[in-house]
Amino acid sequence: MQTALVTDRERAAVQAYLRLLHTVRAAFDTAAGPPGGGLPPAVPPSVLAEAEQALAEAGLAGNEEEFFRLLQSWCPEA
């Protein structure tokens, strides 16, 4: 099995993505109340902006294939 060496910026991008993923899951869990009675899920713009900035700083913006390969090697359960 190949071991990936992750830079600090790549690690920050993965961590920001995981925070975004957890925030989105929580928003959908909160919105999953009674049918027709809940508000649509909302994700704070700051969480999305953090992930976008971290991806750009790691040189991964627009390179989803490389990012998800990195994510899978560093955090297989994501």
GROMACS .gro file of C-alpha atoms in nm:
model
   78
    1MET     CA    1   0.000   0.000   0.000
    2GLN     CA    2   0.136   0.336  -0.102
    3THR     CA    3   0.176   0.597   0.171
    4ALA     CA    4   0.091   0.954   0.077
    5LEU     CA    5   0.299   1.237   0.215
    6VAL     CA    6   0.060   1.523   0.277
    7THR     CA    7   0.171   1.886   0.286
    8ASP     CA    8   0.036   2.124   0.549
    9ARG     CA    9  -0.179   2.296   0.286
   10GLU     CA   10  -0.317   1.966   0.160
   11ARG     CA   11  -0.393   1.862   0.517
   12ALA     CA   12  -0.571   2.195   0.575
   13ALA     CA   13  -0.776   2.138   0.259
   14VAL     CA   14  -0.880   1.790   0.371
   15GLN     CA   15  -0.968   1.916   0.719
   16ALA     CA   16  -1.171   2.206   0.576
   17TYR     CA   17  -1.354   1.963   0.345
   18LEU     CA   18  -1.435   1.733   0.637
   19ARG     CA   19  -1.568   2.029   0.840
   20LEU     CA   20  -1.783   2.125   0.542
   21LEU     CA   21  -1.905   1.767   0.504
   22HIS     CA   22  -1.999   1.743   0.874
   23THR     CA   23  -2.173   2.081   0.860
   24VAL     CA   24  -2.378   1.976   0.556
   25ARG     CA   25  -2.473   1.646   0.722
   26ALA     CA   26  -2.579   1.830   1.038
   27ALA     CA   27  -2.785   2.077   0.833
   28PHE     CA   28  -2.967   1.793   0.657
   29ASP     CA   29  -3.021   1.609   0.986
   30THR     CA   30  -3.171   1.926   1.137
   31ALA     CA   31  -3.393   1.984   0.833
   32ALA     CA   32  -3.518   1.624   0.836
   33GLY     CA   33  -3.800   1.699   1.077
   34PRO     CA   34  -4.167   1.638   0.997
   35PRO     CA   35  -4.248   1.636   0.624
   36GLY     CA   36  -4.328   1.982   0.495
   37GLY     CA   37  -4.261   2.142   0.831
   38GLY     CA   38  -3.891   2.217   0.825
   39LEU     CA   39  -3.677   2.480   0.666
   40PRO     CA   40  -3.441   2.389   0.383
   41PRO     CA   41  -3.092   2.296   0.504
   42ALA     CA   42  -2.851   2.589   0.533
   43VAL     CA   43  -2.473   2.583   0.537
   44PRO     CA   44  -2.296   2.894   0.670
   45PRO     CA   45  -2.114   3.070   0.384
   46SER     CA   46  -1.801   3.094   0.599
   47VAL     CA   47  -1.768   2.714   0.608
   48LEU     CA   48  -1.790   2.691   0.229
   49ALA     CA   49  -1.548   2.983   0.186
   50GLU     CA   50  -1.297   2.817   0.420
   51ALA     CA   51  -1.303   2.497   0.214
   52GLU     CA   52  -1.269   2.687  -0.115
   53GLN     CA   53  -0.976   2.892   0.017
   54ALA     CA   54  -0.798   2.585   0.157
   55LEU     CA   55  -0.837   2.402  -0.176
   56ALA     CA   56  -0.699   2.701  -0.365
   57GLU     CA   57  -0.402   2.737  -0.129
   58ALA     CA   58  -0.320   2.367  -0.168
   59GLY     CA   59  -0.333   2.397  -0.547
   60LEU     CA   60  -0.630   2.161  -0.561
   61ALA     CA   61  -0.904   2.400  -0.676
   62GLY     CA   62  -1.051   2.260  -0.997
   63ASN     CA   63  -0.867   1.932  -0.954
   64GLU     CA   64  -1.130   1.721  -0.782
   65GLU     CA   65  -0.982   1.390  -0.894
   66GLU     CA   66  -0.649   1.463  -0.724
   67PHE     CA   67  -0.823   1.603  -0.415
   68PHE     CA   68  -1.045   1.298  -0.366
   69ARG     CA   69  -0.749   1.065  -0.422
   70LEU     CA   70  -0.565   1.254  -0.150
   71LEU     CA   71  -0.871   1.247   0.076
   72GLN     CA   72  -0.913   0.871   0.028
   73SER     CA   73  -0.547   0.801   0.106
   74TRP     CA   74  -0.544   1.023   0.414
   75CYS     CA   75  -0.891   0.960   0.554
   76PRO     CA   76  -1.038   0.635   0.410
   77GLU     CA   77  -1.367   0.658   0.605
   78ALA     CA   78  -1.463   0.996   0.453
   0.00000   0.00000   0.00000
